[in-house]
Structures are given as C-alpha cells and as structure tokens.
PDB file of C-alpha atoms and ligand atoms in Angstrom:
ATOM      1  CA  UNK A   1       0.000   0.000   0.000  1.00 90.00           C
ATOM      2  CA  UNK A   2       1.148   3.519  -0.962  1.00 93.00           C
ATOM      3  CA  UNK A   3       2.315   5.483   2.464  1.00 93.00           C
ATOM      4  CA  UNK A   4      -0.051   8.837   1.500  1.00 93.00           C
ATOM      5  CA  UNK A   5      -3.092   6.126   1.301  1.00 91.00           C
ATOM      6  CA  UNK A   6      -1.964   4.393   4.720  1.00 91.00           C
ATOM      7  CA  UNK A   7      -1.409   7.442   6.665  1.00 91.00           C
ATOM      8  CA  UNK A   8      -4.900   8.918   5.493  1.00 88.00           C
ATOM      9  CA  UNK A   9      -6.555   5.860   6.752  1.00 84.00           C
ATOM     10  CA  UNK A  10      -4.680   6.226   9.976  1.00 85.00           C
ATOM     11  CA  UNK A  11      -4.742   9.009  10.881  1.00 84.00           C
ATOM     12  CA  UNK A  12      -8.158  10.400   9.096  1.00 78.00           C
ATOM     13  CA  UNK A  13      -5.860  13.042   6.915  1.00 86.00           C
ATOM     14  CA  UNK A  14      -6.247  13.799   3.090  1.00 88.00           C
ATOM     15  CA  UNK A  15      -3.820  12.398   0.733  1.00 90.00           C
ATOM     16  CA  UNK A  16      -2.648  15.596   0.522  1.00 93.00           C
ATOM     17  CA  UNK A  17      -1.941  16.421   4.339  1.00 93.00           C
ATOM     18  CA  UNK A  18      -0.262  12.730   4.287  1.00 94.00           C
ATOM     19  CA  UNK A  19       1.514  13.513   1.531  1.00 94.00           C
ATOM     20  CA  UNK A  20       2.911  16.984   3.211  1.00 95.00           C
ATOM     21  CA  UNK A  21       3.116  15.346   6.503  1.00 94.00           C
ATOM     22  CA  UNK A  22       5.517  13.024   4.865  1.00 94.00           C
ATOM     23  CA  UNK A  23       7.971  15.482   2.434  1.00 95.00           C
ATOM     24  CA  UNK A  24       8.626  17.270   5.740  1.00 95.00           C
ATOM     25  CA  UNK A  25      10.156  14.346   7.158  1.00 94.00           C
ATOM     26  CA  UNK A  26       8.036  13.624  10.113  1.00 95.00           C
ATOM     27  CA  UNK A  27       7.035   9.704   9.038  1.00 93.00           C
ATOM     28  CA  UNK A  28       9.880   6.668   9.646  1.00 91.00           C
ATOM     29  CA  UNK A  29       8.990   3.453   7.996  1.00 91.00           C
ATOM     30  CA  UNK A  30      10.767   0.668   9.582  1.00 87.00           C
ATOM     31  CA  UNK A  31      13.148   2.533  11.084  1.00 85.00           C
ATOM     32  CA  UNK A  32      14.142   5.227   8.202  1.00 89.00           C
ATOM     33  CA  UNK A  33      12.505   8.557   7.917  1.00 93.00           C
ATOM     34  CA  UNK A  34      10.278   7.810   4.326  1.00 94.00           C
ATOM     35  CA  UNK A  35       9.689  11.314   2.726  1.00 94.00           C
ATOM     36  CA  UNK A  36       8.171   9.704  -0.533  1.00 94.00           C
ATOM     37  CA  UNK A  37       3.698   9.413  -0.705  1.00 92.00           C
ATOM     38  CA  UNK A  38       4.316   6.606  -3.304  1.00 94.00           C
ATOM     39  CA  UNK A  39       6.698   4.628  -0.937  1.00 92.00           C
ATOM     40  CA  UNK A  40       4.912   0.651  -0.790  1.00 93.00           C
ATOM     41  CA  UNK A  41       4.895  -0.291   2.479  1.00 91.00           C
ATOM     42  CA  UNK A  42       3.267  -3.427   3.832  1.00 88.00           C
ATOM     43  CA  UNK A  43       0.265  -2.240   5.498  1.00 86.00           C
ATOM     44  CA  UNK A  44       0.202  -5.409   8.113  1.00 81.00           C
ATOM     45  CA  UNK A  45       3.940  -5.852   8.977  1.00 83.00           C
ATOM     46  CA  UNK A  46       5.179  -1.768   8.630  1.00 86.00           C
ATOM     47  CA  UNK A  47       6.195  -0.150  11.546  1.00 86.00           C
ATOM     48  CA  UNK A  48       5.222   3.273  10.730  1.00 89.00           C
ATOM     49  CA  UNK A  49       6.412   6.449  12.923  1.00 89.00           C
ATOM     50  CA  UNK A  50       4.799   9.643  12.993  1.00 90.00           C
ATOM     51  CA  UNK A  51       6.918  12.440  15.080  1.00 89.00           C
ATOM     52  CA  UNK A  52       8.879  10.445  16.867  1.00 85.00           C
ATOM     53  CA  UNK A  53       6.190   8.089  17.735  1.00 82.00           C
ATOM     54  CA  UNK A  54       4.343   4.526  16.790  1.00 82.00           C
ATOM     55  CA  UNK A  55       1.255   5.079  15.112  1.00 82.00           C
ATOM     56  CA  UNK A  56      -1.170   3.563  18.125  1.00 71.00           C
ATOM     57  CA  UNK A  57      -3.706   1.281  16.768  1.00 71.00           C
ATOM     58  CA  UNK A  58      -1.937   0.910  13.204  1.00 72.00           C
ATOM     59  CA  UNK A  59      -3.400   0.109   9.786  1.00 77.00           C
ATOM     60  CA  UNK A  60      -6.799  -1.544   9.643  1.00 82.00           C
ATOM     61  CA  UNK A  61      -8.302  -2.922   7.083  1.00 85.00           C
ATOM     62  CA  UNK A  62     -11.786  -2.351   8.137  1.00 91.00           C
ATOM     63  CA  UNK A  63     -13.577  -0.940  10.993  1.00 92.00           C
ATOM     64  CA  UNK A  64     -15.651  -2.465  13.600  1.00 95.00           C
ATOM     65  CA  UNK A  65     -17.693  -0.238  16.073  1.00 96.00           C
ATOM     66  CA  UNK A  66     -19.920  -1.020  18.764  1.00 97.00           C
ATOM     67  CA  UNK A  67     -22.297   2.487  19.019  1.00 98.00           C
ATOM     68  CA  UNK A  68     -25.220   2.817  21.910  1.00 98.00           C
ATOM     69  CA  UNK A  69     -27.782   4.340  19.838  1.00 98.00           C
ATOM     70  CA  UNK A  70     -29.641   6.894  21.277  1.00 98.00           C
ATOM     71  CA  UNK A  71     -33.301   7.867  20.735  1.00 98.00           C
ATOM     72  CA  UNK A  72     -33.869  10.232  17.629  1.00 98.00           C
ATOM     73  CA  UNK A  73     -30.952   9.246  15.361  1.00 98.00           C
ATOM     74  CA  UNK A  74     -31.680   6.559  12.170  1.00 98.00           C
ATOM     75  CA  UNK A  75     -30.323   3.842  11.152  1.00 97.00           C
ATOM     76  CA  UNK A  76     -28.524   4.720   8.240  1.00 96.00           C
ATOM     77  CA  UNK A  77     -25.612   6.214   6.663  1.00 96.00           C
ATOM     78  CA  UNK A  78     -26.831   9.408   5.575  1.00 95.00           C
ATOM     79  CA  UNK A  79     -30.025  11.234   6.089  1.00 96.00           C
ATOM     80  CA  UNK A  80     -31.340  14.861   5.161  1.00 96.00           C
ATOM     81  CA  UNK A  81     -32.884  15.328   8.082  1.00 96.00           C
ATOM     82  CA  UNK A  82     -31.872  13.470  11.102  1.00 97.00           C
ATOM     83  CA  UNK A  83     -28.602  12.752  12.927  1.00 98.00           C
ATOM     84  CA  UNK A  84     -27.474   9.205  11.694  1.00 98.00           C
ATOM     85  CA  UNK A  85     -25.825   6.530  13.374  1.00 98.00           C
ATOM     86  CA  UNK A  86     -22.724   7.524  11.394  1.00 97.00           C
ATOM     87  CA  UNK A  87     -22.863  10.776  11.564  1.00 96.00           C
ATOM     88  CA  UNK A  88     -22.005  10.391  15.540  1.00 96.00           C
ATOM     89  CA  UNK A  89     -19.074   8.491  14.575  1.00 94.00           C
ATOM     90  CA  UNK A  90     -17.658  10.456  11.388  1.00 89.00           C
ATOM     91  CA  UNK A  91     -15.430  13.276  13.004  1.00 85.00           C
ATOM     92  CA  UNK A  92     -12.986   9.867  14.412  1.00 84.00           C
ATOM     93  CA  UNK A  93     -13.276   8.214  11.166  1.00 82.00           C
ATOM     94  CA  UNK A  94     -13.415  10.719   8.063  1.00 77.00           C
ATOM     95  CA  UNK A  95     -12.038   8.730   5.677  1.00 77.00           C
ATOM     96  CA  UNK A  96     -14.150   5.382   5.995  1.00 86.00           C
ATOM     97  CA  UNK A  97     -17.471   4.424   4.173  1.00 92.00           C
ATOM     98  CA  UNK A  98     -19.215   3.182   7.745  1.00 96.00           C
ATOM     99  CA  UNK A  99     -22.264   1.988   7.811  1.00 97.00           C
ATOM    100  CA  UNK A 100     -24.624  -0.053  10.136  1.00 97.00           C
ATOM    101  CA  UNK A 101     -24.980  -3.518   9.990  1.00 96.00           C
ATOM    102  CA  UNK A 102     -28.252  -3.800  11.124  1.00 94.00           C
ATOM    103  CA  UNK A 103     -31.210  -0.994  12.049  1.00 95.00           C
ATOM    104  CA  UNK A 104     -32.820   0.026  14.727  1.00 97.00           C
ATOM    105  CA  UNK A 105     -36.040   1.990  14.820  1.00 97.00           C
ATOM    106  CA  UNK A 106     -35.516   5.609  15.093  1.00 97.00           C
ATOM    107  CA  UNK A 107     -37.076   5.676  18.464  1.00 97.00           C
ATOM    108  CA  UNK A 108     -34.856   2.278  19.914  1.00 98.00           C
ATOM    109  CA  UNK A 109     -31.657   2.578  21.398  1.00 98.00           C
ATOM    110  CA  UNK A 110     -28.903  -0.140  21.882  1.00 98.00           C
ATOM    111  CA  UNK A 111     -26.085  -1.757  20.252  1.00 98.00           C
ATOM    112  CA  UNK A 112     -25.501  -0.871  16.414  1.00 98.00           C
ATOM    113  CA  UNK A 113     -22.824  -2.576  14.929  1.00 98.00           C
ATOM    114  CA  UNK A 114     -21.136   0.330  12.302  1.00 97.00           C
ATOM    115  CA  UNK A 115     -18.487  -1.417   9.800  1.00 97.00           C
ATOM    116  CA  UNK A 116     -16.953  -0.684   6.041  1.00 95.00           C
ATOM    117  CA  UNK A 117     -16.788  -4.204   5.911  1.00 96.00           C
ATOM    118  CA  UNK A 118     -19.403  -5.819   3.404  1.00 96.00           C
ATOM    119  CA  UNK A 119     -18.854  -9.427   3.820  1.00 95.00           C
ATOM    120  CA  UNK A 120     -18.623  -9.574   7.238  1.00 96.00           C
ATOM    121  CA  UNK A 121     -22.323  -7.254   7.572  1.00 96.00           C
ATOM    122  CA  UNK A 122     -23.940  -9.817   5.495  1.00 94.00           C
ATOM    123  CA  UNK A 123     -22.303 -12.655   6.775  1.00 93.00           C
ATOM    124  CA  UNK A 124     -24.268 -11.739  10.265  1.00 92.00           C
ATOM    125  CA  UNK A 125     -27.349 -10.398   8.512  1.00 91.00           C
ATOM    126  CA  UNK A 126     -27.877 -13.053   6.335  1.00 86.00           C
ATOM    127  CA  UNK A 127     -31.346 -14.902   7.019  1.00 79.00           C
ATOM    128  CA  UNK A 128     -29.780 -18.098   6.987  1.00 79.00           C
ATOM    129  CA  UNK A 129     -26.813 -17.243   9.534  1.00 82.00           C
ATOM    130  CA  UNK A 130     -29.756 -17.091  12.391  1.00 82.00           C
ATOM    131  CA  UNK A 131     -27.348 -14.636  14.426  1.00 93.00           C
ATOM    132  CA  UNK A 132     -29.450 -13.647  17.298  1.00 95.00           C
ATOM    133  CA  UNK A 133     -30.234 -10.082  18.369  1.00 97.00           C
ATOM    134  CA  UNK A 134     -31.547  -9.804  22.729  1.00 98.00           C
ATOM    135  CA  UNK A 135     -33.681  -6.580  23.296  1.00 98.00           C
ATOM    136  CA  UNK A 136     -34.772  -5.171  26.529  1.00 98.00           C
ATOM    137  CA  UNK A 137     -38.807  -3.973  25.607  1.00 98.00           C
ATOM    138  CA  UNK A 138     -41.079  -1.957  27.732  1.00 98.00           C
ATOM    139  CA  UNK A 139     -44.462  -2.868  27.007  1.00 98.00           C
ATOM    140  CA  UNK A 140     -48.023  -0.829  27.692  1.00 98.00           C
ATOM    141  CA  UNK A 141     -49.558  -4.184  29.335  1.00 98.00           C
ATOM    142  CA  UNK A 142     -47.649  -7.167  31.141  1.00 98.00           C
ATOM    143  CA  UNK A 143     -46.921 -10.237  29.604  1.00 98.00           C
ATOM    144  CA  UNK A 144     -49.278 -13.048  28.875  1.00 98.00           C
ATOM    145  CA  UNK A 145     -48.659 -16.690  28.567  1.00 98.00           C
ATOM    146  CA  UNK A 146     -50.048 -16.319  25.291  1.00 98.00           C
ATOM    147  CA  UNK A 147     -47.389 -14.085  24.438  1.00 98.00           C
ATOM    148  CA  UNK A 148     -44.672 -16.261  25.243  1.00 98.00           C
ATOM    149  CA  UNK A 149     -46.545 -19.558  23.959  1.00 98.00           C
ATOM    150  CA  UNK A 150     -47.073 -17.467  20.663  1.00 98.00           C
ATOM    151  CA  UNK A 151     -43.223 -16.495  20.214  1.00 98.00           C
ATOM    152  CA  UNK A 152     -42.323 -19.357  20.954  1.00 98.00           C
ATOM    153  CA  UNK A 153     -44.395 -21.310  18.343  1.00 97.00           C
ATOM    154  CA  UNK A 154     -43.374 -18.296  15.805  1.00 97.00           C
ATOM    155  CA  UNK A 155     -45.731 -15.416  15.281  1.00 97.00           C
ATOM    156  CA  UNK A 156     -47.829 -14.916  12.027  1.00 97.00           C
ATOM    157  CA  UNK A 157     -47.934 -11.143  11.532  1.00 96.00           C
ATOM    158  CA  UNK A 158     -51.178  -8.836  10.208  1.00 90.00           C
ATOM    159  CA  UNK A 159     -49.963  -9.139   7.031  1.00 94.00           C
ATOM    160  CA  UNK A 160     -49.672 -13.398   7.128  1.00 95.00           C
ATOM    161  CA  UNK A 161     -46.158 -13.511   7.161  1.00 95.00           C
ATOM    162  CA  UNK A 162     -45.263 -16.145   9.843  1.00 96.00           C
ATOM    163  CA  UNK A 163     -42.008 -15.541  11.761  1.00 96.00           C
ATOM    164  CA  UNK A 164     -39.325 -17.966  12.856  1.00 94.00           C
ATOM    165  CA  UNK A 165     -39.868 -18.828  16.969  1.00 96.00           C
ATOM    166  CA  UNK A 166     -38.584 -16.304  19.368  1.00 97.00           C
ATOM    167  CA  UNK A 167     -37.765 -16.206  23.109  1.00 98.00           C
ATOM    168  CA  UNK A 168     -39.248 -13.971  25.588  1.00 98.00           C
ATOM    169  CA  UNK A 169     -39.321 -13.501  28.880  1.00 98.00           C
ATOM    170  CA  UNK A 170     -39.483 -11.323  32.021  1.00 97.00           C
ATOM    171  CA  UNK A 171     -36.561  -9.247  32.803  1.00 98.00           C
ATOM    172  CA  UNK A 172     -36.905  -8.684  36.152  1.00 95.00           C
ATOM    173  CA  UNK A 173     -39.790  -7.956  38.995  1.00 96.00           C
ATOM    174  CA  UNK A 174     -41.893  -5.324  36.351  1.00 98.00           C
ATOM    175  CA  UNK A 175     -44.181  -7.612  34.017  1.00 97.00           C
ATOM    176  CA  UNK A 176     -44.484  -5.244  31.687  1.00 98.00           C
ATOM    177  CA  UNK A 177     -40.039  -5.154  31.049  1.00 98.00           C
ATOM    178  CA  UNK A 178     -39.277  -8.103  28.909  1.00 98.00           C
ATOM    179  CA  UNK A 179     -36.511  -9.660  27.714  1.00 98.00           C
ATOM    180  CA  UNK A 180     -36.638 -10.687  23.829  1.00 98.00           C
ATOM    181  CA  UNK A 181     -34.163 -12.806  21.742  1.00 98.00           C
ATOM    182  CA  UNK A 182     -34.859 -12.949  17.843  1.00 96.00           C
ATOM    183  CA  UNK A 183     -33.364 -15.009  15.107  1.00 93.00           C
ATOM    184  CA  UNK A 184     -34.082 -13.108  12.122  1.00 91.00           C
ATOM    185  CA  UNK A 185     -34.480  -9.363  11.118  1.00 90.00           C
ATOM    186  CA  UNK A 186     -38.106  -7.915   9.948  1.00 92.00           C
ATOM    187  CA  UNK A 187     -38.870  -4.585   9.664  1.00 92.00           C
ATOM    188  CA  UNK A 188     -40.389  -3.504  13.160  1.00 96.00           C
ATOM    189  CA  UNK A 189     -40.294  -6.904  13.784  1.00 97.00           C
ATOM    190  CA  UNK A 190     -40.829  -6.920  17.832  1.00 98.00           C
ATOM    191  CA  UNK A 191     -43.791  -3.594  17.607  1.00 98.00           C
ATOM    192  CA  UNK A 192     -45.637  -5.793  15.429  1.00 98.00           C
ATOM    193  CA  UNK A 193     -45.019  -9.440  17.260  1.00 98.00           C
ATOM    194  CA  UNK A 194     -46.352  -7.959  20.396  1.00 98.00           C
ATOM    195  CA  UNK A 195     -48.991  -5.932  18.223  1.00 97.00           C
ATOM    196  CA  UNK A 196     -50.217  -9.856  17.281  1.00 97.00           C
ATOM    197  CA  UNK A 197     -51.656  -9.477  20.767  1.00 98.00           C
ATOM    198  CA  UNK A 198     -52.539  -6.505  21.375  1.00 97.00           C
ATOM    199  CA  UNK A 199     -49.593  -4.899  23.175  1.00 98.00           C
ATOM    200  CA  UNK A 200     -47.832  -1.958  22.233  1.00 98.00           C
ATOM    201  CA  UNK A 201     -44.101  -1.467  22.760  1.00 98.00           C
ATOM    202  CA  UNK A 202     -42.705   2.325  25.103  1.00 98.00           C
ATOM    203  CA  UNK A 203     -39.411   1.154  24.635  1.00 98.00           C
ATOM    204  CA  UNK A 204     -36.901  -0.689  23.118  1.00 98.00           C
ATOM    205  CA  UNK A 205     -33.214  -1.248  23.646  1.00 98.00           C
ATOM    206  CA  UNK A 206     -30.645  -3.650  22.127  1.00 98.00           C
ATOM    207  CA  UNK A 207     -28.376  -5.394  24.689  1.00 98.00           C
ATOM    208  CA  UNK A 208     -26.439  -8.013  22.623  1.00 98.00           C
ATOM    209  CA  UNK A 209     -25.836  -9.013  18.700  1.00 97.00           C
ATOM    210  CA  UNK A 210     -25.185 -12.785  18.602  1.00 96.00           C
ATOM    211  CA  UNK A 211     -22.516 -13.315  21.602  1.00 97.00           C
ATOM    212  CA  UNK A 212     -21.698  -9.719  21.796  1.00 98.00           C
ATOM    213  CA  UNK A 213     -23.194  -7.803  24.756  1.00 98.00           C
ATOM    214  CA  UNK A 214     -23.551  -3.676  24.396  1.00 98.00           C
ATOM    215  CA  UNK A 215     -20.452  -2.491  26.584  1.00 97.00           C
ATOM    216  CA  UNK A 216     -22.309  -1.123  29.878  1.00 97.00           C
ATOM    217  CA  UNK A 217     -19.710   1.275  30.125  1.00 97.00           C
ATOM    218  CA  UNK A 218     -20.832   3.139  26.727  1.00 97.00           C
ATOM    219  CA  UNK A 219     -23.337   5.853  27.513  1.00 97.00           C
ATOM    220  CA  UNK A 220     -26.093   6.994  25.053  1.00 97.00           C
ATOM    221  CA  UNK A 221     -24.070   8.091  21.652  1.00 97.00           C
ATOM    222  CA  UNK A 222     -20.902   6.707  22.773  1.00 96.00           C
ATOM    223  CA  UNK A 223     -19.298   4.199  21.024  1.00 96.00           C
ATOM    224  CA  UNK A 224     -15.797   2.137  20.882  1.00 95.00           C
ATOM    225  CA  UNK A 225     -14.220  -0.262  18.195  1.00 93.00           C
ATOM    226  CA  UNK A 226     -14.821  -3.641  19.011  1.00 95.00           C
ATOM    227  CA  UNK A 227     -12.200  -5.734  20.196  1.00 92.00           C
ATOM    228  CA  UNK A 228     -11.063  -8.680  17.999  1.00 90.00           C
ATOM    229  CA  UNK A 229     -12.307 -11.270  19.755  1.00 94.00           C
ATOM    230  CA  UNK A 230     -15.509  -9.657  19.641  1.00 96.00           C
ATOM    231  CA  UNK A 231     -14.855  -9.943  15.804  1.00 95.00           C
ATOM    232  CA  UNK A 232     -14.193 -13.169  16.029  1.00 95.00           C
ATOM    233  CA  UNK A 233     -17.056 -14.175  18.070  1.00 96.00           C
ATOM    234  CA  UNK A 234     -19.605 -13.035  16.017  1.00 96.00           C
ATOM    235  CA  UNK A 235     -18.433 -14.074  12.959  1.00 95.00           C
ATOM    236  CA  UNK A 236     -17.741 -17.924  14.445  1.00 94.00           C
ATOM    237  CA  UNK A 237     -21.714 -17.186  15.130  1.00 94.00           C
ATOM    238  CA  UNK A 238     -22.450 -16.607  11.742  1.00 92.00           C
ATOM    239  CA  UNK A 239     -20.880 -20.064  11.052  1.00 88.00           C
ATOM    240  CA  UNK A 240     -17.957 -18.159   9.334  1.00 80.00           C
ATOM    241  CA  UNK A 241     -15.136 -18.432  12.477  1.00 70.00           C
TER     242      UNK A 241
HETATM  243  N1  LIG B   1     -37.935  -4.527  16.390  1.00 60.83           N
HETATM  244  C1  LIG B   1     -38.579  -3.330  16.345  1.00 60.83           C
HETATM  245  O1  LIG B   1     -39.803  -3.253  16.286  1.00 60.83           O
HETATM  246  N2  LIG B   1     -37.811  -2.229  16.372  1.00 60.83           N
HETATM  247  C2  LIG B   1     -36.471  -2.245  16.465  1.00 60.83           C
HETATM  248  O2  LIG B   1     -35.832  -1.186  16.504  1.00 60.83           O
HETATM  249  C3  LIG B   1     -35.829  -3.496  16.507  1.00 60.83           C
HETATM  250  C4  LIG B   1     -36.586  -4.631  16.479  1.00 60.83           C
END
C-alpha cells in the first residue's frame, strides 16, 4: 500500500496532508525517515512512525464499532434530516465508508454494529446465519402466557407472514419489562409481534448481537471499536469463524 493512502486511513488526513506530513520528514517506515507518498509499504507488517512516535492502533483494514444508539438518530448512513448513526461516529473516522450492519427503529436505542466491511455485515445479517439479536422492551400491558406460547411457536404477523420462533421472557420484577431474543431481522419486527396481541411497545433497547453484549460502560451516543475477539465471536456465530 502507498504510504499517502496508509497514513490517510490512519490518521483520518487527506492524501494531501499525508503527503505533506511526509515530504517534511516527520514519518519513519521501519526505522528510516520515508519522505516519498508513493513509498509501498506493507500495510500489516510496517512499523510506521509519525513524530517520533508509533502510530497507536496501526493500519486496519476495516472498521468495527460497537455504538449505543440513542433515541432520535436513524439507522442509516446518511439522512437529510436526522442525525445518523454515522454521523455520531464520522469526526474519528473521516475517511471510511461506515455503515450499520443492522437498524434500529428511530425511536430504539442499543447496540448498532457500524463497519466498512461488506462481507462480514452480510455474513451476520444473512437470514440463513440465524445470528441472534436480545432486546430489553417496555411494554403498555404485562406479559401473557399467550405471548410467550405465541413467540415461541413463531408469530404470524397482520400481514400473514409467519415468523421464525422467538424467546421472551421477564426481565426482572416489572411484568411489563421483557426480555426478547430474535433469530431473524423484519422490519419492526418486535412492535408488530407484540402488536399480534394486542400490546404496544414504550421502549426498546438492544443489549447483545449474537454473543456480543452492548459495553455497559458506553453511555447513550458513545461508542468504541470492538475488540477482535468480539470480531471473532460473532463471525464464528455466523458459522464463518
Ligand atoms: N424490532 C422493532 O420493532 N424495532 C427495532 O428497533 C428493533 C426490532
């Protein structure tokens, strides 16, 4: 990979600030100072030096970030009128083409799993992968046994469409906070499940994606890269490990 290209991904610069960062003799590339943009350098063995110190974190490939959604931003990459999911993230990583590997309702909050990795956001969002999602819901009305017997035997929607079983359960002493584990991804999928029986959903939060629980320690917008065995759990859950 061509130094100007590795430091921009690095360090979120243009090629042109990488490229003047570099003819003023600031960069070392194992070990000698590297004035040249076009210099190849091996992206996964270099050991790059900016200022007298190690780039910290180093090249990556792709990104993988685990955001706590807050209410009022969408679930997408761009929007004309709300805040997005990436747009919370962008000023850290300018340079990447994020986006989220999975929605959440406008109004939800919870883990969203950001990425400029393709394969790997189908790989978990694929039907067939059955990567599980666990949401915390706050219902109008406690929950029934017919509820749970209904989930459990797999919900057929207003519109006919009959879902794949799902587990839910209470979360704690309040029968109206449930816990709710689902094995695919419909649109609205848990509103209109618990609309089936007549229940309507005040909120909903995401707490884990497959073996991958929302960091407790990330407050509402907050966000950190995932770790790589995080990586490497959920991708051994999409059967891919
Ligand atoms: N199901 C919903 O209804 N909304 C969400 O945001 C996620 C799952």
């Amino acid at each position: 990979m061509r130094l100007d290209r590795y430091l921009s991904q690095c360090l979120g610069l243009t090629r042109s600030e990488s490229r003047r960062l570099a003819a003023a003799g600031r960069v070392a590339v194992d070990g000698a100072v590297c004035k040249k943009a076009d210099c190849q350098i091996n992206e996964t063995s270099a050991q790059v030096w900016v200022d007298g110190k190690p780039l910290e974190g180093g090249y990556r490939k792709y990104l993988y970030l685990m955001l706590n959604k807050p209410a009022g931003v969408v679930s997408a990459a761009r929007d004309r009128r709300d805040v997005t999911v990436v747009d919370l993230v962008r000023d850290a990583c300018p340079r990447r083409e994020l986006f989220p590997a999975g929605r959440l309702d406008k109004t939800s909050t919870g883990f969203v799993l950001l990425t400029d990795d393709g394969a790997f956001a189908h790989d978990i969002l694929a039907p067939g992968r059955h990567v599980s999602k666990q949401y915390l819901v706050t219902l109008d009305t406690p929950l029934t046994g017919a509820m749970t017997a209904g989930f459990a035997a797999g919900v057929t929607l207003a519109d006919g469409q009959t879902l794949a079983p799902a587990e839910v359960g209470p979360a704690g002493a309040d029968p109206c906070v449930v816990r709710v584990v689902l094995h695919q991804g419909v649109y609205h999928q848990i509103k209109r499940m618990f609309g089936v029986f007549g229940a309507g959903v005040n909120g909903l939060h995401r707490e884990a994606i497959g073996p991958v629980a929302l960091d407790p320690a990330l407050a509402p917008g907050q966000w950190r890269e995932l770790t790589g065995e995080e990586v490497s759990a959920l991708r051994a859950a999409a059967g891919k490990g």
